[in-house]
Coordinates of C-alpha atoms in Angstrom, one line a residue:
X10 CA 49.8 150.3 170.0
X11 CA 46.6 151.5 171.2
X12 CA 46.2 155.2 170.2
X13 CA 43.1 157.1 171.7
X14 CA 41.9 160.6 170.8
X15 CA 38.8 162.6 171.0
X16 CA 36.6 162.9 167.8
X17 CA 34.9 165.7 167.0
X18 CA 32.2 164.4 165.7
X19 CA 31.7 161.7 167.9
X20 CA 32.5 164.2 171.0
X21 CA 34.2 161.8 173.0
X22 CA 37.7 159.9 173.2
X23 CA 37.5 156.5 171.1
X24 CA 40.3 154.0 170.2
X25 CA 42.0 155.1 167.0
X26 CA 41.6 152.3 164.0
X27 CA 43.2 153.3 160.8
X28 CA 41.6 152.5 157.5
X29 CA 44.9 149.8 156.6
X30 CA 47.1 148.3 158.8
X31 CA 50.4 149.9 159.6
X32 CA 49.4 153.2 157.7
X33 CA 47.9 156.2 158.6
X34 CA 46.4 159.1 156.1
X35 CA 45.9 163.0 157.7
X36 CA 44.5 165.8 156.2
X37 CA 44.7 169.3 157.5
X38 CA 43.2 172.5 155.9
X39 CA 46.1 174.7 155.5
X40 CA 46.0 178.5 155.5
X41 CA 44.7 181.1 153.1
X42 CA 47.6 183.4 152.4
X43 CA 46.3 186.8 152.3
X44 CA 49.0 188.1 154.8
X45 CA 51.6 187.0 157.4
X46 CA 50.5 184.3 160.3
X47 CA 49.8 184.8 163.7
X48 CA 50.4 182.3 166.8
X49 CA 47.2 181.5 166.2
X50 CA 47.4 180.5 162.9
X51 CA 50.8 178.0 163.6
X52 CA 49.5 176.0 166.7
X53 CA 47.1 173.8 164.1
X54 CA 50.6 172.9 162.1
X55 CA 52.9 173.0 165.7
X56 CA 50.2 170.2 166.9
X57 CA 49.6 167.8 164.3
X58 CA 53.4 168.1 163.5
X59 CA 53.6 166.4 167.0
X60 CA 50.7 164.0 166.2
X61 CA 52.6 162.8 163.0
X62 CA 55.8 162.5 164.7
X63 CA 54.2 160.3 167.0
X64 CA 52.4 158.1 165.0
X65 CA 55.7 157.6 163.4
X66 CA 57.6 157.1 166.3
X67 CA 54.6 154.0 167.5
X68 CA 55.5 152.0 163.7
X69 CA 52.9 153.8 161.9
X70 CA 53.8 155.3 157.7
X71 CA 51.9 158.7 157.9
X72 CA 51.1 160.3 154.7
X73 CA 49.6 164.3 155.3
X74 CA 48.5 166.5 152.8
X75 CA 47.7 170.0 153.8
X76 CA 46.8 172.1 151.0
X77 CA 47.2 176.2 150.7
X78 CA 44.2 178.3 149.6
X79 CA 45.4 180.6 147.2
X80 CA 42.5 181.9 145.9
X81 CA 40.0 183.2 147.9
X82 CA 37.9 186.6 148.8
X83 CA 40.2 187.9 151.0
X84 CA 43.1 187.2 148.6
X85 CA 41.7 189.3 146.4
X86 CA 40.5 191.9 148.4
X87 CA 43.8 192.5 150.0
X88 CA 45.7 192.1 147.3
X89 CA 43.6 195.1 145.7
X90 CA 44.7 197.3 148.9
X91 CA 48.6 196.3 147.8
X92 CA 48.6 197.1 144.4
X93 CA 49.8 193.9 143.7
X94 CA 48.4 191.0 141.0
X95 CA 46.7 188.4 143.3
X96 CA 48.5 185.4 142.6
X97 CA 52.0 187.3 143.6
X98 CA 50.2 188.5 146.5
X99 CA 49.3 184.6 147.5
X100 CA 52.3 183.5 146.2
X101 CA 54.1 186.0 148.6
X102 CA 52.9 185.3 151.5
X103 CA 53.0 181.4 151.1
X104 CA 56.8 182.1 151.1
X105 CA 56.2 184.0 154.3
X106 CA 53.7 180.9 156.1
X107 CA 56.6 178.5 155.0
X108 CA 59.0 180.6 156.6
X109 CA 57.4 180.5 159.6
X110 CA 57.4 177.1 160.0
X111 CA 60.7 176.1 159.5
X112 CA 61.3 178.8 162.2
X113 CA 58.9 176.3 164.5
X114 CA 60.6 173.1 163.3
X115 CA 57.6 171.8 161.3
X116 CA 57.9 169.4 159.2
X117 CA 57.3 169.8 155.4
X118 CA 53.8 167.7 154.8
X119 CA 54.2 164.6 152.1
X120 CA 52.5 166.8 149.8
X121 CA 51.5 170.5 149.6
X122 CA 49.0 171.2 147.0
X123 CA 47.7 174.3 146.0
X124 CA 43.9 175.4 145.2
X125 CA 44.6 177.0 141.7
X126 CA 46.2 173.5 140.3
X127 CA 43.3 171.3 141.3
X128 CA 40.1 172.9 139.3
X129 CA 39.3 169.9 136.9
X130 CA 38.7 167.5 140.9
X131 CA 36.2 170.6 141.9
X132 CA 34.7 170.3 138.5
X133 CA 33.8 166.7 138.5
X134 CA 32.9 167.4 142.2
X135 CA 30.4 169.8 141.6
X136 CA 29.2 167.6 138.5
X137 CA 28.7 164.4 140.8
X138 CA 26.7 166.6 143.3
X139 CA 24.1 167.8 140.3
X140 CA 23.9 164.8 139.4
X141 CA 22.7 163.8 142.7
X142 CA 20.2 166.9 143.3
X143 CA 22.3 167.9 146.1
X144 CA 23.5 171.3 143.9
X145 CA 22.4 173.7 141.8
X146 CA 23.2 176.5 139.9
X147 CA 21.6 179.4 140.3
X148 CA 19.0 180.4 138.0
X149 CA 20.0 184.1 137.4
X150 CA 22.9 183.2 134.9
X151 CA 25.1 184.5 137.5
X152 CA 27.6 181.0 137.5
X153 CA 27.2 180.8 140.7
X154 CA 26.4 177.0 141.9
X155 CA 25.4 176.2 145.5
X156 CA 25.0 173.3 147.8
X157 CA 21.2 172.5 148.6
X158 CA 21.7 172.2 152.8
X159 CA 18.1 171.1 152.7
X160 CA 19.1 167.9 150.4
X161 CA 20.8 166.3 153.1
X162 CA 19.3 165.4 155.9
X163 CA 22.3 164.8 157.9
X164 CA 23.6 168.4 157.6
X165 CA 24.9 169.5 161.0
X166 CA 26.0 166.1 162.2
X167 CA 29.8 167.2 163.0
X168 CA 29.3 170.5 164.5
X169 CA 26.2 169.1 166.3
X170 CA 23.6 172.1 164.9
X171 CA 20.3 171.7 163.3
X172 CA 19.3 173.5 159.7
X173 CA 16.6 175.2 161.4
X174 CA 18.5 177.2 163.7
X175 CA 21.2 178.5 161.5
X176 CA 21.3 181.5 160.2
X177 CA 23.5 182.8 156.8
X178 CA 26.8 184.4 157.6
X179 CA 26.5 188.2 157.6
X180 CA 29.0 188.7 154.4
X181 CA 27.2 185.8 152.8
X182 CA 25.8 187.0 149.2
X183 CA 22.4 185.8 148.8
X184 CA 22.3 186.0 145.1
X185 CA 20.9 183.1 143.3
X186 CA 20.5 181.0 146.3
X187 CA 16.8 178.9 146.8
X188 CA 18.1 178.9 150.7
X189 CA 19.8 181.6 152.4
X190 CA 22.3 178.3 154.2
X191 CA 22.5 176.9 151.6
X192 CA 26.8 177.8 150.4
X193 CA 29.0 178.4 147.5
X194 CA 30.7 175.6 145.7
X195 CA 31.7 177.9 142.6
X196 CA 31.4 181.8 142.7
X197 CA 30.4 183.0 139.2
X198 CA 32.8 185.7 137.5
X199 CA 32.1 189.5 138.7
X200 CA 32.5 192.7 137.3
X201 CA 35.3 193.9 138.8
X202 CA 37.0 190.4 139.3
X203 CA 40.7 190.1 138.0
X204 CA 40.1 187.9 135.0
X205 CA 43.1 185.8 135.8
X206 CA 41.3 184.7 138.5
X207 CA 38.1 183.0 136.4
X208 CA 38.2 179.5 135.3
X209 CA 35.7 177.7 132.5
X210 CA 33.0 175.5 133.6
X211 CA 30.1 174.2 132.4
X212 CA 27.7 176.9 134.4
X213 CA 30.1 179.7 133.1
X214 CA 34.0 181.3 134.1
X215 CA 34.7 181.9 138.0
X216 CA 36.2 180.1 140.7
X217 CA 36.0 177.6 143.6
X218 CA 34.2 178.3 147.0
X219 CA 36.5 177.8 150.0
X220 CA 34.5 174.6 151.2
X221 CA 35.2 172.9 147.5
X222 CA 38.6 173.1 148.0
X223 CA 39.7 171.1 150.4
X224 CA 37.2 168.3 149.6
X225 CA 38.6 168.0 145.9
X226 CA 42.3 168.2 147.2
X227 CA 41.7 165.8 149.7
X228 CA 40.1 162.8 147.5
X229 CA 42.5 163.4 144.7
X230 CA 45.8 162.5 147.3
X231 CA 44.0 160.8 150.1
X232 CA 41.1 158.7 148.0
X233 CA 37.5 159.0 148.9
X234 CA 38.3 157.6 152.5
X235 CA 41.1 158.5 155.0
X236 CA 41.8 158.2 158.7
X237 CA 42.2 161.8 159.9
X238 CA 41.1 165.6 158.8
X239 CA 42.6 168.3 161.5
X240 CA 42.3 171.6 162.1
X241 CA 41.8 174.6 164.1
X242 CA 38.1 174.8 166.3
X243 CA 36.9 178.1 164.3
X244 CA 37.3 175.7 161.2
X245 CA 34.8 172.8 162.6
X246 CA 31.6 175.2 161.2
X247 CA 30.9 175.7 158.9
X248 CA 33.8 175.0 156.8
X249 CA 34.6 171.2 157.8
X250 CA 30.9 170.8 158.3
X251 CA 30.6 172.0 154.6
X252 CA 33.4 169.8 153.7
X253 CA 31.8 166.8 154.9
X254 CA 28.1 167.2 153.5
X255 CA 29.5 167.7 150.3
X256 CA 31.8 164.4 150.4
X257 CA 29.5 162.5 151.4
X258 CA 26.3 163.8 149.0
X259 CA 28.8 163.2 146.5
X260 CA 29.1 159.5 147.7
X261 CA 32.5 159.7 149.7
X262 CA 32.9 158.7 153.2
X263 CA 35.7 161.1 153.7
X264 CA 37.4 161.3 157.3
X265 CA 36.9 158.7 159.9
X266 CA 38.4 161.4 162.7
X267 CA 38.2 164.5 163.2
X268 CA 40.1 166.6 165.6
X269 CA 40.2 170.3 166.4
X270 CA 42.9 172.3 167.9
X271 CA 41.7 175.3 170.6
X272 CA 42.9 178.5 170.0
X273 CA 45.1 180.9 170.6
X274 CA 43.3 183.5 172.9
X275 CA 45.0 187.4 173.9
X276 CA 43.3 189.0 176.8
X277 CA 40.7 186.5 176.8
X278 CA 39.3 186.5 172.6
X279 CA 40.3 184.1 170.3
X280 CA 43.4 185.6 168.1
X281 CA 42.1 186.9 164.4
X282 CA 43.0 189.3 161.9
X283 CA 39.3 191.0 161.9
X284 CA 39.9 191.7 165.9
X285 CA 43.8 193.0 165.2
X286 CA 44.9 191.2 168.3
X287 CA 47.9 189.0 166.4
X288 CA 51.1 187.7 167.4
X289 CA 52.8 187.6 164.2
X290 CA 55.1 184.5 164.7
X291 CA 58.8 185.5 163.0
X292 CA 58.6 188.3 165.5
X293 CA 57.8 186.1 168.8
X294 CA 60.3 183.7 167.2
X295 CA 62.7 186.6 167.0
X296 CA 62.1 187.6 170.9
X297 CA 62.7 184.1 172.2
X298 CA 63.5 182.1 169.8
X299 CA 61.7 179.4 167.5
X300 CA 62.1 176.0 170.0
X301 CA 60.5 178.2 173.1
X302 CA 57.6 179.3 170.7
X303 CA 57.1 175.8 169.8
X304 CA 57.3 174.5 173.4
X305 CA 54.6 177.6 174.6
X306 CA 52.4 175.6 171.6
X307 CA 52.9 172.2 171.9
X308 CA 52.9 172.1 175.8
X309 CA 49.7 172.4 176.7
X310 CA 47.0 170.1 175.4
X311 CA 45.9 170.1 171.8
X312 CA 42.3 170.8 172.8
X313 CA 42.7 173.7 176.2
X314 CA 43.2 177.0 175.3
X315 CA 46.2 179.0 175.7
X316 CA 46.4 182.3 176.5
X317 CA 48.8 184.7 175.0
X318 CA 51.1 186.9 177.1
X319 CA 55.0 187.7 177.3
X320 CA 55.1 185.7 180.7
X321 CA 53.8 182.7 179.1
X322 CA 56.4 182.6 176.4
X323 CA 59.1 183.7 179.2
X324 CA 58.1 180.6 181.2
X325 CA 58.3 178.7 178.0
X326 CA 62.2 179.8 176.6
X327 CA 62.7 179.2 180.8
X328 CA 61.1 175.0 180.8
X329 CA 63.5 175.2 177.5
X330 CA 66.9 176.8 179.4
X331 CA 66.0 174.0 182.0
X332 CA 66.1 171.3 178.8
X333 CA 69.2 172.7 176.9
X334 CA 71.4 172.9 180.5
X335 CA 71.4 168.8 181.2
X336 CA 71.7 168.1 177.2
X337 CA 75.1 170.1 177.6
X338 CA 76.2 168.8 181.2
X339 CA 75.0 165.1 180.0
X340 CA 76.6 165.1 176.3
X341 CA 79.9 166.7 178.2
X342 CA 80.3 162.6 179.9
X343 CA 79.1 160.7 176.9
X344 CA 78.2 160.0 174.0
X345 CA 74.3 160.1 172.7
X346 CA 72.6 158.7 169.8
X347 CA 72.3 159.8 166.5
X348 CA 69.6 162.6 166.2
X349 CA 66.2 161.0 165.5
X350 CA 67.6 157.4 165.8
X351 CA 66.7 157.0 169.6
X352 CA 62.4 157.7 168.7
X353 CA 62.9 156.2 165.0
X354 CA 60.7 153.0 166.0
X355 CA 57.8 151.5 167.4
X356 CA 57.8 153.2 170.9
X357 CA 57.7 150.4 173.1
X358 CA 61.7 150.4 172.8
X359 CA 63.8 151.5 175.5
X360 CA 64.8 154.4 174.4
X361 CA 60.7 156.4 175.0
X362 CA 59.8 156.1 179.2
X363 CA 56.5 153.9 179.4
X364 CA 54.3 156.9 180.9
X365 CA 55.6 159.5 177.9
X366 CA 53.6 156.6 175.9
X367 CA 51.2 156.6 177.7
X368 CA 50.2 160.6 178.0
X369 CA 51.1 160.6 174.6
X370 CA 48.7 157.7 173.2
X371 CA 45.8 159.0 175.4
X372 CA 45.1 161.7 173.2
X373 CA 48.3 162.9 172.6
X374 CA 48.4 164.0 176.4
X375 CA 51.7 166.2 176.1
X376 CA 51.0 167.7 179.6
X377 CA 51.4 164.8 181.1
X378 CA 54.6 164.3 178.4
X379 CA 56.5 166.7 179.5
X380 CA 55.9 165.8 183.3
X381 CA 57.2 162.6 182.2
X382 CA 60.7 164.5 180.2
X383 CA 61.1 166.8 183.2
X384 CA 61.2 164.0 185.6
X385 CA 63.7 162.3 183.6
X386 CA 65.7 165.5 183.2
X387 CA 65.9 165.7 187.1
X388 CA 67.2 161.8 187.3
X389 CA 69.6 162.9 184.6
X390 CA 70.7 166.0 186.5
X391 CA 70.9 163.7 189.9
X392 CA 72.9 161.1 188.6
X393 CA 75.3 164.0 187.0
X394 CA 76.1 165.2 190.4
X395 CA 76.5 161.9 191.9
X396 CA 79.1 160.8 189.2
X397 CA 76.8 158.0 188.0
X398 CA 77.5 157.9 184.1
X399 CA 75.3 154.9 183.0
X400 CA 72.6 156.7 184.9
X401 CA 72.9 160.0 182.6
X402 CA 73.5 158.5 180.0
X403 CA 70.4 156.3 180.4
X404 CA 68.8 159.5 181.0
X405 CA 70.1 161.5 177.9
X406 CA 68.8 158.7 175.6
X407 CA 65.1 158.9 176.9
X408 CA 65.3 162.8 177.3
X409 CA 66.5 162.9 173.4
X410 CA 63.4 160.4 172.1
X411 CA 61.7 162.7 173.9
X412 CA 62.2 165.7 172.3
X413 CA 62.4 164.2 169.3
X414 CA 58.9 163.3 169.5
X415 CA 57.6 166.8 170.7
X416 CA 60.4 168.0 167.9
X417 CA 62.7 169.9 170.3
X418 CA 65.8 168.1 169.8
X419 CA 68.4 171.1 169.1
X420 CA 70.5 168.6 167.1
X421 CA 67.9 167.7 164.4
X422 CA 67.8 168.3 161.5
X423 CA 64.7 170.8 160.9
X424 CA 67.0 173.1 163.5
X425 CA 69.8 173.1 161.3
X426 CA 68.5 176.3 159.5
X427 CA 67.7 178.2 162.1
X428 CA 70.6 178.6 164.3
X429 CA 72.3 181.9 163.1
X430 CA 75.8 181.1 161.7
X431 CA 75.2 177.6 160.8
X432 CA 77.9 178.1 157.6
X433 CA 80.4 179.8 160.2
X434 CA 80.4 176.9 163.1
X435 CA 83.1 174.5 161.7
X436 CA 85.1 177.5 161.4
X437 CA 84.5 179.0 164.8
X438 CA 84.6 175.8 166.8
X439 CA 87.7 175.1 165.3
X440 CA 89.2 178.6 166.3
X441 CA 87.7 178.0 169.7
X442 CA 89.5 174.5 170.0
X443 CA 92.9 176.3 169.2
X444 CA 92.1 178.6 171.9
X445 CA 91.2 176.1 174.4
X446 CA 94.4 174.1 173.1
X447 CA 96.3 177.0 174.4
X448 CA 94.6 177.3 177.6
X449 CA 95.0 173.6 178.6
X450 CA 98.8 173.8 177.7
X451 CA 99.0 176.9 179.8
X452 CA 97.5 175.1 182.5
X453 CA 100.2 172.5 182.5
X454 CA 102.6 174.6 182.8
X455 CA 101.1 176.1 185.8
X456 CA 100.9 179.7 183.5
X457 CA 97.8 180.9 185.1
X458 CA 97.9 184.6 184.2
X459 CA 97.9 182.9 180.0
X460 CA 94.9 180.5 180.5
X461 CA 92.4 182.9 182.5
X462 CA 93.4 185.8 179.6
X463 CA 92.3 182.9 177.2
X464 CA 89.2 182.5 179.3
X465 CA 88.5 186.5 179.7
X466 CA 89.0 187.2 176.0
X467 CA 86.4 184.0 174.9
X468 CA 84.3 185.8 177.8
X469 CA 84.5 189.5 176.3
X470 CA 82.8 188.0 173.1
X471 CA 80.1 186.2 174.4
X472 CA 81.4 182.5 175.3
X473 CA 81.5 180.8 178.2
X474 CA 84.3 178.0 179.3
X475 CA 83.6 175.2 181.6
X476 CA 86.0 172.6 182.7
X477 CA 84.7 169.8 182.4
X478 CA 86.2 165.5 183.4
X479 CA 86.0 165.6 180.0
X480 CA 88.2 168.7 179.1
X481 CA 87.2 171.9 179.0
X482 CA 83.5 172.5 176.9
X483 CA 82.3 176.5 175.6
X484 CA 78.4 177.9 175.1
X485 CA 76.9 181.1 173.9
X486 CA 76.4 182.9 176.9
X487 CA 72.3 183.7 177.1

């Protein structure tokens, strides 16, 4: 295999090593639940679900961790406005993130860890970095304890910004600090603060800075060293540049890669709570349905831009129509694979076409992908007409490992429960195939008023009968 993609820090495309042969480790910072996700939010987990699935697919074991933030500022803050306790407000709505992405087909991680269960790592953590003289705490007995930016020299190498041209964030609170850059690692208890949400330390009861987080979570399941940390661009400063000073002050070399996901733009601005301009994702899912939202995601390239619009997911749930019609006309003359099995290994099989591989290993290049499975589609689709069965077939195989790669295979498994009536289909395709029984016998005997009232009366509830070589075959209508 010879995987490329572009690191962040190195800003250019470079040939992927891993850290051990054969295995790959990726962490992504996962979201902060203070309310429901946008579009915006879910492209970060749609596209390094694909970039898992592939490194699968090319022979690699992939472990990824992505942790949830459940205790945090805004946590708090909003869960004030709700009335409600702010563990069951983050508890809440980490039901409602997980909900959306089984409605994308996302993959559960290899491990999930939450914030609040990993305080004794950020402890030690923030001991390690005293102990270096890269941290403080601050000398007003406040509890606070901050990382000294100054102290390390190489501060700004990932976002590619120098100390002396920052400036503090504008909600930033200066108290205690010897810099104004210079950022949380432990926020000191405050009047006013729930007091379920203080933990013991050395420098006094309170709890983790945002930046802390991830860096404890990720060396306790991931050691000191790993292959990739992911996430969305707004994330790359200062939080992963945060991350990474503070691993490394503390003597960890942390990620060898670093990518970044664009964003999700509406009418031109990057999508974010703070502006109101959200696409909350059950309700897209809702208007066209949880494969089309992944494919408006996952379709362009990790790193370009998208912008947001109800054409864009129409032309989406269309590319998907397109799909979905040659699995149904090719799976009518034969029979395919299992699920999964055709893009289970290394991808220089048959089954995956050579220039999918290619877009795909030059920085997962799923443009150029999905040229590569709508060509394929319109082979399939020619060598239905012509009567060629080895040819769709042929087809049908690569077009599957295709899907399953970009995870838009209807048939697998993290589809199975989202397709309303999934409990009811045995019972409805069997009534179906006693109708259709009826129908064929009808046709036999030459009764053609009896089989086209079988046909209108599957019609007048929503299903549509083709005859097929094969026998006769029913769909939804859409």
């Amino acid at each position: 295999m010879s995987f490329r993609l572009y690191d962040s820090a190195q800003r250019r495309v470079v040939e992927f090593q891993p850290l051990h042969p054969g295995k790959v480790s990726i962490y992504c910072c996962g979201p902060t639940v203070q309310s429901a996700p946008h579009l915006g939010h879910i492209r970060k987990e749609v596209n390094f679900d694909v970039l898992r699935r592939w490194l699968e697919v090319s022979g690699y074991e992939v472990t990824m961790v992505t942790n949830i933030t459940d205790i945090d500022d805004k946590i708090l803050i909003k869960s004030a406005e709700e009335g409600r306790e702010w563990w069951e407000h983050a508890y809440l709505f980490e039901g409602v993130f997980h909900s959306a992405f089984r409605s994308l087909g996302v993959r559960r991680p290899t491990y999930e860890p939450r914030a609040t269960g990993h305080i004794p790592e950020m402890i030690d953590l923030i001991r390690t970095l005293i102990e270096r003289g890269h941290a403080y705490a601050a000398a007003d007995g406040s509890g606070d304890v901050y990382f000294d930016v100054k102290s390390w020299p190489a501060y700004g190498w990932l976002s590619g910004m120098r100390v002396d041209e920052m400036e503090p964030a504008e909600d930033a609170d200066p108290r205690g600090k010897r810099d104004p850059r210079d950022f949380a690692l432990w926020k000191g208890h405050k009047p006013g603060d729930p007091q379920t949400a203080a933990w013991e330390t050395p420098w006094g009861p309170g709890r983790p800075g945002w930046h802390l987080e991830c860096s404890a979570m990720a060396g306790k399941y991931l050691g000191d060293a790993f292959d990739i940390h992911g996430g969305g661009l707004d994330l790359r400063f200062p939080h992963h540049e945060n991350e990474v000073a503070q691993s490394r002050a503390a003597g960890r070399p942390f990620a060898s890669y670093w990518m970044h996901n664009a964003w999700v733009t509406l009418a031109g601005e990057k999508m974010s709570k703070s502006l109101g301009n959200t696409a909350d994702v059950l309700s897209a899912v809702e208007a066209y349905g949880g494969r089309a939202v992944r494919l408006y995601l996952a379709g362009p390239h990790y790193r370009s831009a998208i912008e947001l619009s109800d054409a864009s997911l129409s032309e989406a749930a269309a590319q998907l129509a397109r799909i979905d019609s040659f699995l149904e006309r090719a799976s009518a003359l034969t029979v395919p694979e299992e699920p999964g099995s055709a893009a289970s290994g290394p991808h220089e099989g048959p089954s995956i076409p050579a220039a999918f591989a290619a877009a795909m290993d030059d920085d997962l290049g799923t443009p150029g992908a999905l040229a590569v499975l709508f060509g394929t589609i319109k082979e399939g689709n020619v060598a239905l007409e012509a009567g060629n069965t080895d040819g769709a077939m042929k087809a049908l195989t690569g077009v599957r490992a295709m899907l399953g790669v970009l995870g838009l295979d209807p048939d697998a498994p993290e589809w199975a429960d989202t397709q309303a009536g999934d409990d009811l289909k045995p019972v409805v395709d069997g009534l179906v195939a006693a109708l259709l029984e009826q129908r064929q016998q009808a046709r036999a005997r030459k009764d053609w008023p009896a089989a086209d009232a079988i046909r209108d009366q599957l019609a007048a509830i929503g299903l549509r009968v083709e005859d097929t070589p094969n026998g006769p075959r029913w769909a939804l209508e859409k």
